Coordinates of C-alpha atoms and ligand atoms in Angstrom, one line a residue:
M20 CA 0.0 0.0 -0.1
I21 CA 1.5 3.2 -1.0
L22 CA 0.1 6.7 -0.1
A23 CA 1.2 9.5 -2.2
P24 CA 2.2 12.6 -2.9
M25 CA 5.1 11.6 -5.0
S26 CA 8.9 12.9 -5.0
A27 CA 8.4 13.7 -1.2
P28 CA 10.5 12.3 1.6
R29 CA 9.8 8.6 1.7
V30 CA 8.9 6.5 4.8
F31 CA 8.6 2.7 5.2
V32 CA 6.2 1.6 7.8
T33 CA 6.8 -2.2 8.7
A34 CA 3.3 -2.9 10.0
D35 CA -0.2 -1.3 9.7
I36 CA -0.2 1.2 12.6
G37 CA -3.8 2.4 11.8
K38 CA -5.2 4.8 9.0
E39 CA -5.3 8.0 11.3
A40 CA -1.6 7.9 12.0
L41 CA -0.7 7.1 8.5
R42 CA -2.8 9.8 7.4
R43 CA -0.7 12.3 9.4
L44 CA 2.5 11.2 7.8
V45 CA 0.7 11.6 4.3
D46 CA -0.8 15.0 5.2
S47 CA 2.8 16.1 6.5
G48 CA 3.8 15.9 2.8
F49 CA 5.7 12.4 2.8
E50 CA 5.2 9.5 0.6
V51 CA 4.2 6.7 2.8
E52 CA 4.7 3.0 2.1
V53 CA 3.1 0.4 4.6
H54 CA 4.2 -3.2 4.8
P55 CA 0.8 -4.8 3.5
V56 CA 0.6 -8.0 5.3
I57 CA 0.1 -9.1 8.9
E58 CA 3.7 -10.9 9.0
P59 CA 6.6 -8.9 9.4
P60 CA 8.7 -7.9 6.7
S61 CA 11.5 -10.1 6.1
Y62 CA 15.4 -8.8 6.8
D63 CA 15.9 -9.0 3.0
L64 CA 12.9 -6.8 2.4
L65 CA 14.0 -4.3 5.1
T66 CA 17.3 -4.3 3.3
V67 CA 15.7 -3.4 0.0
K68 CA 13.6 -0.6 1.5
V69 CA 16.4 0.9 3.7
G70 CA 18.7 0.6 0.5
S71 CA 16.1 2.4 -1.7
G72 CA 16.5 5.6 0.1
V73 CA 13.7 5.7 2.8
E74 CA 14.2 8.8 5.0
G75 CA 11.8 7.5 7.7
L76 CA 11.6 4.0 9.0
V77 CA 8.8 3.1 11.4
T78 CA 9.4 -0.2 13.1
T79 CA 7.8 -2.6 15.5
I80 CA 9.5 -5.3 18.1
R81 CA 9.3 -7.8 15.2
D82 CA 11.9 -6.1 13.3
R83 CA 15.8 -6.8 13.6
I84 CA 17.4 -3.3 13.2
D85 CA 21.0 -4.2 13.1
D86 CA 24.4 -2.6 12.4
P87 CA 24.7 -3.6 8.6
L88 CA 21.0 -2.2 8.0
L89 CA 21.8 1.0 9.7
A90 CA 25.0 1.4 7.9
L91 CA 23.2 0.9 4.6
G92 CA 20.4 3.3 5.9
A93 CA 23.2 6.0 6.7
A94 CA 24.7 5.7 3.2
H95 CA 21.3 6.1 1.5
G96 CA 19.9 9.0 3.6
L97 CA 18.1 7.3 6.5
K98 CA 17.3 10.2 8.8
I99 CA 15.2 8.3 11.6
V100 CA 14.1 5.0 13.0
A101 CA 10.7 5.4 15.0
Q102 CA 10.0 2.3 17.0
V103 CA 6.4 1.8 17.9
A104 CA 7.1 0.6 21.4
V105 CA 8.7 1.6 24.6
G106 CA 11.2 -1.3 24.4
Y107 CA 13.9 -1.2 21.5
D108 CA 16.0 -4.3 22.1
N109 CA 15.7 -5.2 18.6
I110 CA 17.3 -2.3 17.5
D111 CA 21.2 -1.9 17.7
V112 CA 21.1 1.7 19.2
A113 CA 24.9 1.9 19.7
A114 CA 25.4 1.2 15.8
A115 CA 22.4 3.8 15.2
S116 CA 24.3 6.3 17.2
R117 CA 27.7 5.5 15.3
H118 CA 25.9 6.1 12.1
G119 CA 24.1 9.3 13.2
I120 CA 20.8 8.1 13.1
P121 CA 18.2 9.1 15.9
V122 CA 16.0 6.2 17.4
A123 CA 12.7 7.1 18.9
N124 CA 10.5 5.1 21.0
T125 CA 7.0 5.7 22.4
P126 CA 7.3 5.9 26.3
E127 CA 4.6 7.0 28.8
V128 CA 1.6 6.4 26.3
L129 CA 1.5 2.9 27.2
S130 CA 2.3 2.7 30.8
D131 CA -1.3 2.6 32.2
A132 CA -2.1 0.1 29.4
T133 CA 0.6 -2.3 30.1
A134 CA 0.3 -1.7 34.0
E135 CA -3.2 -2.6 34.2
F136 CA -2.6 -5.9 32.1
A137 CA -0.1 -6.8 34.4
F138 CA -2.6 -6.2 37.3
F139 CA -5.4 -8.1 35.7
M140 CA -2.6 -10.9 34.9
M141 CA -2.1 -11.5 38.7
G142 CA -5.9 -11.8 39.1
A143 CA -6.3 -14.0 36.1
V144 CA -3.7 -16.4 37.6
A145 CA -4.7 -16.4 41.1
R146 CA -8.4 -16.5 40.7
K147 CA -8.1 -19.0 37.9
L148 CA -10.2 -17.0 35.5
Y149 CA -9.5 -19.1 32.3
P150 CA -9.7 -22.6 33.9
S151 CA -13.1 -21.2 35.3
E152 CA -14.3 -20.1 32.1
E153 CA -12.7 -23.2 30.4
L154 CA -14.7 -25.5 33.0
V155 CA -18.3 -23.7 32.0
R156 CA -17.5 -23.6 28.0
S157 CA -16.5 -27.2 27.9
G158 CA -19.5 -28.4 29.8
R159 CA -17.7 -29.9 32.6
W160 CA -19.0 -27.7 35.5
G161 CA -21.0 -30.6 37.2
V162 CA -22.1 -28.9 40.5
W163 CA -21.2 -26.1 42.6
H164 CA -19.3 -27.0 45.8
P165 CA -17.4 -24.9 48.4
H166 CA -13.9 -26.0 47.1
H167 CA -14.3 -28.5 44.3
P168 CA -12.5 -28.7 41.7
W169 CA -10.2 -25.9 43.0
L170 CA -9.8 -22.6 44.7
G171 CA -8.0 -19.5 44.0
D172 CA -5.8 -17.0 45.9
N173 CA -7.0 -13.5 46.9
V174 CA -5.0 -10.4 45.4
T175 CA -6.4 -7.9 47.8
G176 CA -4.4 -7.2 50.7
K177 CA -1.5 -9.1 49.8
T178 CA 2.1 -8.3 49.1
V179 CA 3.4 -7.5 45.7
A180 CA 7.2 -7.1 44.7
V181 CA 7.9 -4.7 42.0
I182 CA 11.0 -5.5 40.2
G183 CA 11.9 -2.3 38.5
T184 CA 10.3 1.0 39.1
G185 CA 10.4 2.8 35.9
R186 CA 7.2 4.4 34.3
I187 CA 5.4 1.1 34.0
G188 CA 6.4 -0.3 37.3
K189 CA 5.2 3.0 39.0
A190 CA 1.8 2.8 37.1
F191 CA 1.5 -0.7 38.2
V192 CA 2.1 0.4 41.8
H193 CA -0.6 2.8 41.6
K194 CA -3.2 0.0 40.7
C195 CA -1.8 -2.2 43.6
A196 CA -2.4 0.7 46.1
G197 CA -6.1 0.8 45.1
F198 CA -6.2 -2.9 46.1
D199 CA -4.8 -2.4 49.5
M200 CA -1.7 -4.4 48.6
D201 CA 1.7 -3.8 50.6
V202 CA 4.4 -2.9 48.1
L203 CA 8.2 -3.8 48.2
C204 CA 10.0 -2.2 45.4
Y205 CA 13.3 -3.1 43.9
S206 CA 15.2 -1.3 41.5
R207 CA 18.9 -0.4 41.0
T208 CA 18.0 3.6 41.2
R209 CA 15.5 4.3 43.9
D210 CA 12.9 6.9 43.8
E211 CA 12.3 7.6 47.3
A212 CA 10.0 10.5 46.5
F213 CA 7.7 8.1 44.6
A214 CA 7.5 5.8 47.6
Q215 CA 6.8 8.6 50.0
A216 CA 3.8 9.7 47.7
V217 CA 2.3 6.4 47.4
Q218 CA 2.7 6.1 51.1
K219 CA 0.7 9.3 51.7
V220 CA -2.1 7.8 49.5
M221 CA -2.0 4.5 51.7
D222 CA -2.2 6.5 54.8
L223 CA -5.0 8.5 53.6
R224 CA -6.9 5.3 52.5
A225 CA -6.3 3.9 56.1
E226 CA -7.0 7.0 57.8
L227 CA -10.5 7.1 55.8
G228 CA -11.3 3.7 56.9
F229 CA -10.4 1.7 53.8
G230 CA -8.8 -0.9 55.9
R231 CA -5.4 -1.2 57.8
R232 CA -2.4 0.9 56.9
R233 CA -0.6 -0.6 53.9
T234 CA 3.2 0.4 53.3
I235 CA 5.4 0.7 50.3
R236 CA 9.2 0.7 50.6
Y237 CA 12.4 0.0 48.5
T238 CA 14.1 -3.1 49.8
S239 CA 16.8 -5.6 48.6
L240 CA 16.1 -8.3 45.8
D241 CA 16.4 -10.9 48.4
E242 CA 13.8 -9.6 50.6
A243 CA 11.4 -8.6 47.9
L244 CA 11.6 -12.2 46.2
T245 CA 11.3 -14.1 49.4
T246 CA 8.5 -12.4 51.1
A247 CA 6.0 -11.2 48.2
D248 CA 3.0 -13.1 47.3
F249 CA 3.2 -11.7 43.7
V250 CA 6.5 -10.8 41.8
S251 CA 5.8 -8.4 38.8
L252 CA 8.8 -7.7 36.5
H253 CA 9.1 -4.4 35.0
L254 CA 12.8 -4.4 34.1
P255 CA 14.0 -3.6 30.4
L256 CA 15.8 -6.4 28.6
I257 CA 19.5 -5.7 28.5
R258 CA 21.4 -8.4 27.2
T259 CA 25.1 -7.9 27.7
G260 CA 27.0 -6.0 30.1
S261 CA 27.2 -5.4 33.9
S262 CA 23.4 -4.2 33.7
S263 CA 22.3 -7.3 31.8
T264 CA 18.9 -8.6 32.6
L265 CA 18.8 -11.7 30.4
H266 CA 17.5 -14.4 32.6
F267 CA 17.2 -12.2 35.4
M268 CA 14.8 -14.6 36.9
N269 CA 16.9 -17.5 36.8
E270 CA 16.4 -21.0 38.6
A271 CA 18.0 -19.7 41.8
R272 CA 16.0 -16.5 42.0
L273 CA 12.6 -18.4 41.2
R274 CA 13.4 -20.7 43.9
Q275 CA 13.6 -17.8 46.4
M276 CA 10.1 -17.1 45.9
K277 CA 7.4 -18.5 48.3
P278 CA 5.6 -21.8 47.4
D279 CA 2.2 -19.9 47.3
A280 CA 3.7 -16.8 45.3
Y281 CA 2.9 -16.0 41.7
L282 CA 5.2 -14.5 39.1
V283 CA 4.1 -11.9 36.4
N284 CA 6.1 -10.8 33.4
T285 CA 4.8 -8.1 31.0
T286 CA 8.2 -6.9 29.9
R287 CA 10.5 -9.1 27.7
G288 CA 10.3 -12.9 27.7
P289 CA 14.4 -13.4 28.0
V290 CA 14.2 -11.5 31.3
V291 CA 12.8 -14.8 32.6
D292 CA 14.4 -18.4 32.4
E293 CA 11.5 -20.3 30.9
Q294 CA 13.1 -23.6 31.2
A295 CA 13.8 -23.0 34.8
L296 CA 10.3 -21.6 35.2
A297 CA 8.6 -24.6 33.7
R298 CA 10.8 -26.9 36.3
V299 CA 9.8 -24.6 39.2
L300 CA 5.9 -24.7 38.3
Q301 CA 6.1 -28.4 37.7
D302 CA 7.7 -29.3 41.0
G303 CA 5.5 -26.7 42.9
T304 CA 8.5 -24.5 44.0
I305 CA 6.0 -21.6 43.2
A306 CA 2.2 -21.4 42.9
G307 CA 1.8 -19.9 39.4
A308 CA 2.9 -17.5 36.7
A309 CA 1.2 -15.3 34.0
L310 CA 3.4 -14.4 31.1
D311 CA 2.5 -11.9 28.3
V312 CA 6.1 -12.0 26.6
F313 CA 8.3 -14.9 25.7
D314 CA 11.7 -15.8 24.6
K315 CA 10.3 -16.5 21.1
E316 CA 7.3 -14.9 20.0
P317 CA 4.8 -16.5 19.1
L318 CA 5.4 -19.1 21.7
P319 CA 7.0 -22.3 19.9
E320 CA 4.8 -25.4 19.9
D321 CA 7.5 -27.3 21.8
S322 CA 7.8 -24.9 24.7
P323 CA 7.8 -26.5 28.0
L324 CA 5.3 -23.9 29.1
R325 CA 2.7 -25.6 27.0
D326 CA 2.9 -28.5 29.1
E327 CA -1.1 -29.5 29.9
R328 CA 0.0 -30.2 33.6
L329 CA 0.7 -26.5 33.9
F330 CA -2.8 -25.6 32.8
L331 CA -4.2 -24.6 36.4
K332 CA -1.1 -22.4 37.4
L333 CA 0.0 -20.9 34.3
R334 CA -1.5 -18.2 32.2
L335 CA -0.2 -17.3 28.7
F336 CA -1.0 -14.2 26.7
N337 CA -0.2 -12.8 23.1
H338 CA 2.1 -10.0 24.2
L339 CA -1.1 -7.8 24.6
G340 CA 0.0 -5.4 27.5
S341 CA 0.0 -2.3 25.5
G342 CA -2.9 -3.7 23.4
T343 CA -5.8 -1.2 23.5
Y344 CA -7.1 0.6 20.7
E345 CA -6.3 3.9 22.0
T346 CA -2.8 3.0 23.4
R347 CA -1.7 1.1 20.2
L348 CA -3.4 3.2 17.3
S349 CA -4.4 6.7 18.6
P350 CA -2.9 9.3 16.2
D351 CA -2.7 11.7 19.0
P352 CA 1.0 11.7 20.2
N353 CA -0.3 12.3 23.8
I354 CA -2.5 9.1 23.7
G355 CA -1.3 6.5 21.3
M356 CA 2.1 4.7 20.3
A357 CA 1.3 5.2 16.7
G358 CA 0.9 9.1 17.1
R359 CA 4.1 9.2 19.1
A360 CA 6.1 7.2 16.6
V361 CA 4.7 9.4 13.7
Q362 CA 5.3 12.5 15.4
S363 CA 8.8 11.7 15.9
V364 CA 9.3 11.0 11.9
I365 CA 7.3 14.2 11.4
D366 CA 9.5 16.3 13.6
C367 CA 12.9 14.8 12.3
L368 CA 11.9 14.7 8.6
R369 CA 10.7 18.5 9.1
G370 CA 14.4 19.3 10.3
A371 CA 14.1 19.1 14.1
D372 CA 17.3 18.7 16.0
P373 CA 17.3 15.4 17.4
R374 CA 18.6 16.8 20.6
E375 CA 15.4 18.5 21.0
M376 CA 13.2 15.6 20.1
P377 CA 11.6 14.2 23.3
W378 CA 11.4 10.5 22.3
V379 CA 14.8 10.0 20.9
V380 CA 16.6 7.4 23.0
N381 CA 20.1 8.2 21.5
R382 CA 20.1 12.0 21.5
P383 CA 23.4 13.3 20.7
P384 CA 25.2 15.3 23.3
K385 CA 24.4 18.9 23.6
G386 CA 26.7 21.3 21.9
P387 CA 26.9 23.0 18.6
S388 CA 24.1 22.0 16.2
P389 CA 25.2 19.1 14.0
N390 CA 24.0 21.1 11.1
A391 CA 26.0 24.1 12.3
Ligands
GLV20 C1 5.8 -3.5 23.8 O1 6.2 -4.6 24.3 C2 6.6 -2.1 24.1 O2 7.7 -2.4 24.5 O3 6.1 -1.0 23.9

């Protein structure tokens, strides 16, 4: 699908991000080509497009944007890569910086959608929402009984460990405070002012008679893992280096969790060692898990997470954390990921200085303008 006007800066969009956001690109005077099928473009096709001189490239988490592709782009006038996601571990940002190509992402606009999804996932796994529906749909609901065929666990009033208190982690804390949960935060960089503000809300709720006083505090990873009823992951995926989060939840850390605790992951699959998770679920080391992201997406047929014996304790979702109409598709840069990504393309191709662009993740250092 190619949307005119001709002989204008060209933009290649690797997935249909909604006609309203695409219309904003066309109305800005660009020639816009949208990859026309549901499946992502192959790496070869990306190479052809980038080599053909597109100036804007709008990507999703499915696209591998590596050093050779960025080098090709730099040689053919690529001016910006705008990723429709907050996470950008599929893009070699260091290489983009070396080639002088700004990379933009879509922070903030998806924080509440993703945080509420993580929150609902806690309920889905702990209250057995899907097994309950499946029982009804399959016609196997024979009788009402006080505890047959199984029961769930409360979420309200429990202790939740929030691993990573960036934007989404914080939005998740807000939801948990409303459910009278005690919150243990773990983060390499602590935001004590945030914790104090949430504590005030908790104190006010108690003062107004909404139950006993709840607490929030930063703590060690060991305390968070060993005492929480729910552990929710909100760390970005970093594959290498001293800040690596690859297999952050390894077998040893999973085994630190309580036998009645649940793990929730809405960040990136490789943050959890899936093989180890399958083992600790099988042997009852933890009570359950809910996953929205996987090492390989879509989840392979032979994944140990598909084992039927895990049906009651493991909920699996299709990377839907930010998946609401307004969050994914709104053309408004203050509401939607599509709007925020196309705004970066529009600003950049109209000559904005990447150092002044709010969602560029590899802003060049301040100093004389690169065009000066
Ligand atoms: C989605 O996974 C995102 O990073 O925005």
